[in-house]
Coordinates of C-alpha atoms in Angstrom, one line a residue:
M28 CA -12.9 -18.6 2.9
A29 CA -13.6 -18.3 -0.8
G30 CA -13.1 -21.3 -3.0
T31 CA -13.5 -22.2 -6.6
D32 CA -17.2 -22.9 -6.3
K33 CA -19.2 -19.6 -6.3
N34 CA -21.7 -21.2 -4.0
M35 CA -19.2 -22.2 -1.4
P36 CA -19.9 -20.4 1.8
V37 CA -17.3 -18.3 3.6
K38 CA -15.6 -20.3 6.3
G39 CA -13.2 -17.8 7.8
F40 CA -9.5 -18.6 8.5
R41 CA -8.2 -21.9 7.1
S42 CA -5.1 -23.2 8.7
A43 CA -2.3 -24.5 6.4
E44 CA -2.6 -28.2 7.4
L45 CA -6.1 -28.3 5.9
G46 CA -4.9 -27.4 2.4
W47 CA -1.2 -28.5 2.2
P48 CA -1.2 -32.3 2.4
E49 CA 2.6 -32.5 2.6
L50 CA 3.2 -29.5 4.9
H51 CA 6.2 -31.3 6.4
R52 CA 8.2 -30.5 3.3
I53 CA 8.0 -26.7 4.0
P54 CA 10.6 -25.4 6.5
R55 CA 9.6 -24.0 9.8
P56 CA 11.4 -22.5 12.8
P57 CA 13.2 -25.2 14.8
Y58 CA 11.5 -24.7 18.1
R59 CA 7.7 -24.9 18.5
V60 CA 6.0 -24.5 21.8
P61 CA 2.6 -26.1 22.5
L62 CA -0.4 -23.8 22.0
V63 CA 1.9 -20.8 21.3
G64 CA 3.6 -22.5 18.3
D65 CA 6.3 -20.3 16.7
A66 CA 4.8 -17.0 18.0
L67 CA 6.9 -16.8 21.2
G68 CA 8.7 -13.5 21.3
T69 CA 6.7 -12.0 18.4
N70 CA 6.2 -8.2 18.7
L71 CA 2.5 -7.5 18.7
R72 CA 3.2 -4.1 17.1
T73 CA 5.3 -5.5 14.2
P74 CA 4.2 -9.2 13.9
L75 CA 5.1 -9.7 10.2
Q76 CA 8.4 -8.0 10.6
D77 CA 9.3 -11.1 12.6
S78 CA 8.1 -13.2 9.7
L79 CA 10.4 -11.5 7.3
A80 CA 13.3 -12.1 9.6
V81 CA 12.3 -15.8 9.8
G82 CA 11.9 -15.9 6.0
R83 CA 15.4 -14.7 5.4
R84 CA 16.7 -17.6 7.5
L85 CA 14.4 -20.4 6.2
G86 CA 14.2 -19.5 2.5
P87 CA 11.7 -18.7 -0.3
I88 CA 8.9 -20.7 1.2
F89 CA 8.3 -21.3 4.9
R90 CA 5.6 -21.7 7.5
R91 CA 4.8 -20.3 11.0
K92 CA 2.2 -21.3 13.5
G93 CA 0.8 -19.4 16.4
F94 CA -2.2 -20.3 18.6
G95 CA -3.4 -23.0 16.3
K96 CA -3.1 -20.9 13.1
E97 CA -0.5 -22.1 10.6
I98 CA 0.4 -19.9 7.6
V99 CA 2.6 -20.6 4.6
F100 CA 4.7 -17.7 3.4
V101 CA 6.3 -17.3 0.0
W102 CA 8.8 -14.7 -1.2
G103 CA 10.9 -16.4 -3.8
S104 CA 10.5 -14.9 -7.3
E105 CA 9.9 -18.2 -9.1
L106 CA 7.2 -19.3 -6.6
A107 CA 5.6 -15.9 -6.6
G108 CA 5.5 -16.0 -10.3
E109 CA 3.5 -19.3 -10.2
L110 CA 1.1 -17.8 -7.6
A111 CA 0.4 -14.9 -10.0
D112 CA -0.9 -17.4 -12.6
E113 CA -4.6 -16.5 -12.8
S114 CA -5.5 -19.9 -14.3
R115 CA -4.3 -21.7 -11.2
F116 CA -4.6 -19.2 -8.4
A117 CA -7.0 -16.4 -7.3
K118 CA -7.0 -13.7 -4.6
H119 CA -7.4 -15.0 -1.1
V120 CA -9.1 -12.8 1.5
G121 CA -7.6 -13.6 4.8
L122 CA -5.8 -12.4 7.8
G123 CA -6.1 -8.6 8.3
V124 CA -8.0 -8.1 5.1
A125 CA -10.9 -10.3 6.3
N126 CA -10.8 -8.5 9.6
L127 CA -11.7 -5.3 7.8
R128 CA -14.9 -6.8 6.4
P129 CA -17.0 -5.2 9.3
V130 CA -15.8 -1.9 7.9
A131 CA -15.7 -2.4 4.1
G132 CA -18.0 -5.5 3.7
D133 CA -17.8 -6.8 0.1
G134 CA -16.0 -3.7 -1.2
L135 CA -13.5 -4.0 -4.0
F136 CA -10.6 -4.7 -1.6
T137 CA -12.3 -7.0 0.9
A138 CA -14.9 -9.0 -1.2
Y139 CA -14.6 -12.8 -1.4
N140 CA -14.2 -14.1 -5.0
H141 CA -17.7 -15.7 -4.9
E142 CA -19.4 -12.4 -4.0
P143 CA -20.7 -10.6 -7.1
N144 CA -20.5 -7.0 -5.9
W145 CA -16.8 -6.6 -6.4
Q146 CA -17.1 -7.4 -10.1
L147 CA -20.1 -5.1 -10.5
A148 CA -18.3 -2.3 -8.8
H149 CA -15.2 -2.9 -10.8
D150 CA -17.0 -2.7 -14.1
V151 CA -19.0 0.4 -13.1
L152 CA -16.0 2.3 -11.7
A153 CA -13.2 1.3 -14.2
P154 CA -14.1 4.2 -16.5
G155 CA -13.4 6.5 -13.6
F156 CA -9.7 5.7 -14.0
S157 CA -9.5 6.1 -17.8
R158 CA -7.1 8.7 -19.3
E159 CA -10.0 11.1 -19.8
A160 CA -11.0 10.8 -16.2
M161 CA -7.4 11.2 -15.0
E162 CA -7.0 14.4 -16.9
G163 CA -10.1 15.7 -15.2
Y164 CA -8.6 14.9 -11.7
H165 CA -5.3 16.6 -12.5
A166 CA -6.4 20.2 -11.7
M167 CA -7.8 19.1 -8.4
M168 CA -4.6 17.3 -7.5
L169 CA -2.7 20.5 -8.2
A170 CA -5.1 22.5 -6.0
V171 CA -4.6 20.1 -3.0
A172 CA -0.8 20.1 -3.6
A173 CA -0.9 23.9 -3.4
R174 CA -2.4 23.7 0.1
L175 CA 0.4 21.4 1.1
T176 CA 3.1 23.8 -0.2
D177 CA 1.4 26.7 1.5
R178 CA 1.7 24.8 4.7
W179 CA 5.3 23.8 4.1
D180 CA 6.2 27.4 3.1
G181 CA 5.0 28.5 6.5
E182 CA 6.9 25.8 8.3
Q183 CA 10.1 26.6 6.4
A184 CA 9.8 30.3 7.0
A185 CA 9.3 29.7 10.8
G186 CA 12.4 27.4 10.8
R187 CA 10.4 24.3 11.7
A188 CA 10.7 20.8 10.4
V189 CA 7.7 19.3 8.6
D190 CA 5.9 16.1 9.7
V191 CA 6.2 14.1 6.5
P192 CA 3.8 11.2 7.2
G193 CA 1.2 13.5 8.8
D194 CA 1.2 16.0 5.9
M195 CA 1.3 13.3 3.2
T196 CA -1.8 11.7 4.9
K197 CA -3.6 15.0 4.8
L198 CA -2.6 15.5 1.1
T199 CA -3.7 12.1 -0.1
L200 CA -7.0 12.1 1.9
E201 CA -8.0 15.5 0.5
T202 CA -7.0 14.4 -3.0
I203 CA -9.1 11.3 -3.1
A204 CA -12.0 13.0 -1.2
R205 CA -12.1 15.9 -3.6
T206 CA -11.5 14.1 -6.9
G207 CA -13.6 11.0 -6.1
F208 CA -16.4 12.4 -4.0
G209 CA -16.4 16.2 -4.1
H210 CA -15.8 16.4 -0.4
D211 CA -13.3 18.5 1.6
F212 CA -12.1 17.3 5.0
D213 CA -10.3 20.6 5.7
S214 CA -7.3 18.6 6.7
F215 CA -4.7 21.4 6.3
E216 CA -6.8 23.7 8.4
R217 CA -6.8 21.3 11.4
T218 CA -4.2 21.1 14.1
R219 CA -5.1 17.5 14.8
P220 CA -6.0 14.7 12.3
H221 CA -9.5 14.6 11.0
P222 CA -11.6 12.2 13.1
F223 CA -12.1 10.0 10.0
V224 CA -8.3 9.5 9.9
T225 CA -8.1 8.7 13.6
A226 CA -11.0 6.2 13.2
M227 CA -9.4 4.7 10.1
V228 CA -6.0 4.2 11.8
G229 CA -7.8 2.6 14.8
A230 CA -9.7 0.2 12.5
L231 CA -6.5 -0.8 10.7
L232 CA -4.6 -1.4 14.0
Y233 CA -7.5 -3.4 15.4
A234 CA -7.6 -5.6 12.3
Q235 CA -3.9 -6.3 12.6
R236 CA -4.2 -7.1 16.4
L237 CA -6.8 -9.7 15.6
N238 CA -4.2 -11.6 13.7
V239 CA -2.0 -12.2 16.7
V240 CA -4.4 -12.6 19.6
P241 CA -5.6 -16.2 20.3
V242 CA -9.2 -16.5 19.3
P243 CA -10.4 -18.0 22.6
L244 CA -8.8 -15.1 24.5
A245 CA -9.8 -12.3 22.2
P246 CA -13.1 -11.4 24.0
V247 CA -11.1 -10.9 27.2
L248 CA -7.8 -9.4 26.0
M249 CA -9.5 -7.1 23.4
R250 CA -12.7 -6.1 25.2
A251 CA -11.8 -2.4 25.4
A252 CA -10.3 -2.5 21.9
T253 CA -13.4 -4.0 20.5
R254 CA -15.5 -1.2 22.0
R255 CA -13.2 1.4 20.5
N256 CA -13.3 -0.4 17.2
A257 CA -17.1 -0.4 17.1
A258 CA -17.0 3.4 17.8
D259 CA -14.4 3.8 15.0
V260 CA -16.5 1.8 12.5
A261 CA -19.6 3.8 13.4
L262 CA -17.8 7.1 12.8
L263 CA -16.5 5.9 9.4
N264 CA -20.0 4.9 8.4
R265 CA -21.5 8.2 9.6
T266 CA -18.9 10.2 7.8
V267 CA -19.4 8.4 4.5
D268 CA -23.2 8.6 4.9
A269 CA -22.9 12.4 5.2
V270 CA -20.8 12.6 2.1
V271 CA -23.4 10.5 0.1
E272 CA -26.4 12.4 1.5
A273 CA -24.8 15.8 0.6
R274 CA -24.5 14.6 -3.0
L275 CA -28.0 13.2 -3.1
G276 CA -29.5 16.4 -1.7
G277 CA -27.3 18.9 -3.5
P278 CA -26.0 19.6 -7.0
A279 CA -24.6 16.7 -9.0
G280 CA -20.9 16.1 -9.2
E281 CA -18.9 16.3 -12.4
G282 CA -18.8 12.6 -13.3
D283 CA -16.6 11.7 -10.3
L284 CA -16.5 8.3 -8.7
L285 CA -19.5 9.0 -6.4
D286 CA -21.6 10.0 -9.4
R287 CA -20.7 6.7 -11.1
M288 CA -21.6 4.8 -8.0
L289 CA -25.0 6.5 -7.7
E290 CA -26.0 6.9 -11.3
T291 CA -24.2 4.4 -13.5
A292 CA -25.6 1.0 -14.4
H293 CA -23.6 -2.0 -15.4
P294 CA -23.0 -1.7 -19.2
E295 CA -24.3 -5.2 -19.8
T296 CA -26.7 -6.2 -17.1
G297 CA -28.1 -2.8 -16.1
E298 CA -27.5 -3.6 -12.5
R299 CA -26.8 -0.8 -10.1
L300 CA -24.9 -0.6 -6.8
T301 CA -27.1 -0.7 -3.7
P302 CA -26.9 2.1 -1.2
E303 CA -25.1 -0.2 1.3
N304 CA -22.6 -1.2 -1.4
V305 CA -22.0 2.5 -2.3
R306 CA -21.1 3.1 1.3
R307 CA -18.7 0.2 1.3
Q308 CA -17.0 1.3 -1.9
V309 CA -16.6 4.9 -0.7
I310 CA -15.0 3.7 2.6
T311 CA -12.7 1.4 0.5
F312 CA -11.6 4.2 -1.7
L313 CA -11.1 6.7 1.1
I314 CA -9.0 4.3 3.1
A315 CA -7.1 2.5 0.3
G316 CA -7.0 5.6 -1.9
H317 CA -5.0 7.6 0.5
E318 CA -3.3 5.3 3.1
T319 CA -0.9 3.5 0.7
T320 CA -0.1 6.6 -1.4
S321 CA 0.8 8.7 1.6
G322 CA 3.2 6.0 2.7
A323 CA 4.7 5.7 -0.7
L324 CA 5.3 9.5 -0.8
S325 CA 6.7 9.5 2.7
F326 CA 9.3 6.8 1.9
A327 CA 10.2 8.4 -1.4
L328 CA 10.9 11.8 0.4
H329 CA 13.0 10.0 3.0
Y330 CA 15.2 8.4 0.3
L331 CA 15.5 11.7 -1.6
A332 CA 16.6 13.5 1.5
R333 CA 19.1 10.7 2.4
H334 CA 20.6 10.7 -1.1
P335 CA 21.1 14.2 -2.3
E336 CA 22.8 13.0 -5.5
I337 CA 19.6 11.3 -6.5
A338 CA 17.5 14.2 -5.5
A339 CA 19.7 16.5 -7.6
R340 CA 19.2 14.3 -10.7
A341 CA 15.5 14.1 -10.2
R342 CA 15.3 17.9 -9.6
A343 CA 17.3 18.6 -12.8
E344 CA 14.7 16.5 -14.7
V345 CA 11.8 18.5 -13.2
D346 CA 13.5 21.7 -14.2
R347 CA 14.2 20.5 -17.7
V348 CA 10.8 19.0 -18.4
W349 CA 8.6 21.5 -16.7
G350 CA 10.7 24.6 -17.4
D351 CA 9.1 27.8 -16.1
T352 CA 5.5 26.8 -16.5
P353 CA 3.6 27.9 -13.4
E354 CA 1.8 24.5 -13.2
P355 CA 2.6 21.3 -15.0
A356 CA 0.1 20.0 -17.5
Y357 CA -1.2 16.5 -17.2
D358 CA 1.0 15.1 -20.0
Q359 CA 4.1 16.7 -18.4
V360 CA 3.8 14.5 -15.4
A361 CA 4.4 11.3 -17.3
R362 CA 7.6 12.8 -18.8
L363 CA 9.2 12.7 -15.3
R364 CA 10.7 9.3 -16.0
Y365 CA 13.5 9.5 -13.4
V366 CA 11.2 10.8 -10.7
R367 CA 8.9 7.9 -11.4
R368 CA 11.9 5.5 -11.0
V369 CA 12.5 7.1 -7.6
L370 CA 8.9 6.3 -6.7
D371 CA 9.2 2.8 -8.0
E372 CA 12.4 2.1 -6.2
S373 CA 10.8 3.4 -2.9
L374 CA 7.9 1.0 -3.5
R375 CA 10.3 -1.8 -4.2
L376 CA 12.0 -1.5 -0.8
W377 CA 8.9 -0.4 1.1
P378 CA 5.7 -1.5 -0.7
T379 CA 3.1 0.2 1.5
A380 CA 0.6 -2.7 0.9
P381 CA 3.3 -5.3 1.5
A382 CA 1.7 -8.6 1.0
F383 CA -1.0 -10.4 -0.9
A384 CA -2.6 -13.8 -0.4
R385 CA -3.3 -16.3 -3.2
E386 CA -5.4 -19.5 -3.1
A387 CA -5.4 -22.5 -5.3
R388 CA -8.4 -22.8 -7.7
E389 CA -8.0 -26.6 -8.0
D390 CA -5.5 -29.3 -7.0
T391 CA -2.0 -28.2 -8.0
V392 CA 1.6 -28.5 -7.1
L393 CA 3.6 -25.3 -6.3
G394 CA 7.2 -25.3 -7.5
G395 CA 6.8 -29.0 -8.5
V396 CA 7.2 -30.0 -4.9
H397 CA 4.4 -28.7 -2.7
P398 CA 0.9 -30.1 -3.4
M399 CA -2.1 -27.8 -2.7
R400 CA -5.8 -28.6 -2.4
P401 CA -8.4 -26.2 -3.7
G402 CA -8.6 -23.3 -1.3
A403 CA -5.1 -23.8 0.1
W404 CA -3.4 -20.4 0.3
A405 CA -0.1 -18.7 0.8
L406 CA 0.9 -15.2 1.8
V407 CA 3.4 -13.5 -0.6
L408 CA 5.7 -11.2 1.3
I409 CA 6.4 -8.5 -1.2
P410 CA 9.3 -6.8 0.5
L411 CA 11.3 -10.0 0.4
L412 CA 10.1 -10.7 -3.1
H413 CA 11.4 -7.3 -4.0
R414 CA 14.8 -8.1 -2.5
D415 CA 15.2 -11.6 -3.9
P416 CA 18.8 -11.7 -5.1
E417 CA 17.8 -14.1 -7.8
A418 CA 15.8 -11.4 -9.5
W419 CA 17.3 -8.1 -8.2
G420 CA 21.0 -9.1 -7.7
P421 CA 23.3 -9.3 -4.7
D422 CA 22.9 -5.6 -3.9
A423 CA 19.1 -5.7 -3.6
E424 CA 19.2 -3.8 -0.3
R425 CA 20.6 -0.7 -2.0
F426 CA 18.4 2.2 -3.1
D427 CA 19.0 2.7 -6.8
P428 CA 16.3 4.1 -9.1
D429 CA 18.2 2.9 -12.2
R430 CA 16.9 -0.6 -11.5
F431 CA 13.8 0.7 -13.3
E432 CA 15.5 1.8 -16.5
P433 CA 13.7 0.1 -19.4
G434 CA 16.5 -2.3 -20.2
A435 CA 16.8 -3.4 -16.5
I436 CA 13.1 -4.1 -16.4
R437 CA 13.2 -6.2 -19.5
A438 CA 16.1 -8.2 -18.1
R439 CA 14.2 -9.2 -14.9
P440 CA 11.7 -12.2 -14.7
A441 CA 8.0 -11.3 -14.8
H442 CA 6.1 -10.9 -11.6
T443 CA 9.0 -9.7 -9.5
F444 CA 7.6 -6.2 -8.8
K445 CA 4.2 -6.3 -7.2
P446 CA 3.5 -3.1 -5.1
F447 CA -0.2 -3.1 -6.3
G448 CA -1.0 -6.8 -5.9
T449 CA -1.6 -9.1 -8.9
G450 CA -4.2 -10.4 -11.2
A451 CA -7.9 -9.5 -11.6
R452 CA -8.1 -8.2 -8.1
A453 CA -5.1 -5.9 -8.3
C454 CA -5.5 -2.3 -7.3
I455 CA -8.0 -0.5 -9.6
G456 CA -6.5 2.9 -8.7
R457 CA -2.9 2.2 -9.6
Q458 CA -2.6 4.9 -12.3
F459 CA -4.4 7.4 -10.1
A460 CA -1.9 6.8 -7.3
L461 CA 1.2 6.9 -9.6
H462 CA 0.1 10.1 -11.3
E463 CA -0.7 11.8 -8.0
A464 CA 2.6 10.7 -6.3
T465 CA 4.8 11.6 -9.3
L466 CA 3.1 15.0 -9.6
V467 CA 3.6 15.7 -5.9
L468 CA 7.3 14.6 -5.9
G469 CA 7.9 16.8 -8.9
L470 CA 6.3 19.8 -7.3
L471 CA 8.2 19.4 -4.0
L472 CA 11.6 18.8 -5.7
R473 CA 11.0 21.9 -7.8
R474 CA 10.3 24.1 -4.7
Y475 CA 12.5 22.7 -1.9
E476 CA 15.8 21.3 -1.0
L477 CA 15.2 18.5 1.5
R478 CA 17.4 18.3 4.6
P479 CA 17.1 15.1 6.8
D480 CA 17.5 14.9 10.5
P481 CA 21.1 13.4 10.9
A482 CA 19.9 11.5 14.0
Y483 CA 16.9 9.9 12.4
R484 CA 17.0 6.2 11.6
L485 CA 14.2 4.7 9.6
R486 CA 11.5 3.1 11.7
V487 CA 8.5 1.5 10.1
A488 CA 5.0 1.6 11.6
E489 CA 2.6 -1.2 10.8
R490 CA -1.2 -0.9 10.6
L491 CA -1.7 -3.4 7.8
T492 CA -0.1 -0.8 5.6
L493 CA 3.4 0.6 6.2
M494 CA 4.5 4.2 7.0
P495 CA 7.8 5.6 8.1
E496 CA 7.5 6.5 11.8
G497 CA 8.6 9.9 13.2
L498 CA 10.0 11.1 9.9
T499 CA 10.6 14.9 9.8
L500 CA 12.5 17.0 7.2
R501 CA 13.7 20.5 7.2
L502 CA 13.3 22.5 4.0
D503 CA 15.3 25.1 2.1
R504 CA 13.3 27.1 -0.4
R505 CA 14.8 27.1 -3.9
S506 CA 14.9 30.2 -6.0
P507 CA 13.2 29.7 -9.4
A508 CA 16.6 29.8 -11.2
A509 CA 18.5 27.6 -8.7
P510 CA 20.7 25.2 -10.7
A511 CA 20.5 21.5 -10.0
K512 CA 23.7 19.9 -8.9
P513 CA 24.5 17.0 -11.3
Q514 CA 25.0 13.5 -10.0
A515 CA 28.7 12.7 -9.5
P516 CA 30.0 10.4 -12.2
G517 CA 29.8 6.8 -11.1
A518 CA 28.1 7.7 -7.8
R519 CA 26.3 4.7 -6.3
P520 CA 23.4 5.2 -3.9
A521 CA 24.0 3.7 -0.4
R522 CA 21.9 1.2 1.4
D523 CA 19.4 2.4 4.0
V524 CA 18.9 -0.1 6.8
P525 CA 16.1 0.6 9.2
Q526 CA 16.7 1.2 12.9
G527 CA 17.0 -2.1 14.7
A528 CA 17.5 -4.1 11.5
R529 CA 20.6 -6.1 10.8
A530 CA 22.6 -5.4 7.7
S531 CA 21.2 -8.6 6.2
G532 CA 17.6 -7.5 6.2
C533 CA 14.9 -5.0 7.0
P534 CA 11.6 -5.4 8.8
V535 CA 8.2 -5.1 7.0
T536 CA 4.8 -6.5 7.3
G537 CA 1.8 -7.3 5.2
A538 CA -1.5 -6.3 3.9
D539 CA -2.9 -6.9 0.5
E540 CA -3.4 -5.2 -2.8

């Protein structure tokens, strides 16, 4: 585990009792079984969904223990605001994120704070997300989106429903691969997911399973899974090595992320990324650069289909702002302010990277009550933070994009909306993801009416990130001059409670930035 001393060695998982000297002050479930702890009855497929249900009962800070591992969870907006203070707290790499280190090593997402490569990579790659760079990516985003709409046109003409999560995964993988690395996975030409996607999903699921399997039993219970994971990691490495070798042996790119990794030195030290670190950063971007965005788009399309009055309002904005231009210009995307609010509200209810961990830099007291030693850490459950009635009001379960009107944002406390993590280690590709997702939503609203399956109830799959499971939509093609139906005066969007969830809550689980 990373501490405040840059020379401190990594020590792996640190149970809460080692860093919280007055742990008894923090509520826990009333019944605790020897060895198993509070984990009895936990669903191995949705382990942190259970933690969210527990958190609703126990309050804004609570703890759970399973097989000798005790974790402190936080979701109250005031406590989360404290944990966001960079002078007192830093990113903590633990749980599923640390389990991904065999895949991504000391990449931007998985590096410990004392490891130097994350800062080197961040400084080298940050210009790749400047406004100038983003404008260069825009045309490639449009080209990939055209492949999606070609596919959806065919499905619509044949009277078939579209597989929303599957197609959004293809879209976002091709977008980051083409804009960042000049590579085409041919996702839309395949009848099955690209092997890279299959291996990635396998690695993410394996990392999550490691969180809930007792360490002494893991070699026995996960023997076959460990073999499959080794094969998945090998495939990920081979795929990325082939992408890098193609660039080294062929024509140079056009200043994309891979060019920066291979050719750019740190502006102050002159240091360059090693070949091993280039591989790790490419894997990080390919996974993190498409997995979370595909989930965000999928949830947003679900809500738009479920709330036609919101879709009509968003569609009217697209028609007004883009007019009859064949393809929107870069600057026109940022003018879709209501569409962006739809995206933000989807990320509020279902942040696809739904947790981040923070550790104390030095001795401190959280909330004036809970002392923490250096290295003590807590996991912030973003979906509950995003539903805290103290910050979001008593109707926090309701889907309402107007929560992100400028006045409403100013009225809320700071650090209450955290879909991209927090602090110095927050997501470097935030603006890339937001531009891509807003562009795609605008294009789809402009082209289609979205019709949900009346029998579908939202189910959330967990693989460290979140994705709606089994979501399909049927499409009606709009004519170019189709008028948008205005939102009914005073109409209020309804709540959307996932299948199997009680009206008081909804299940989610955690990853990191």
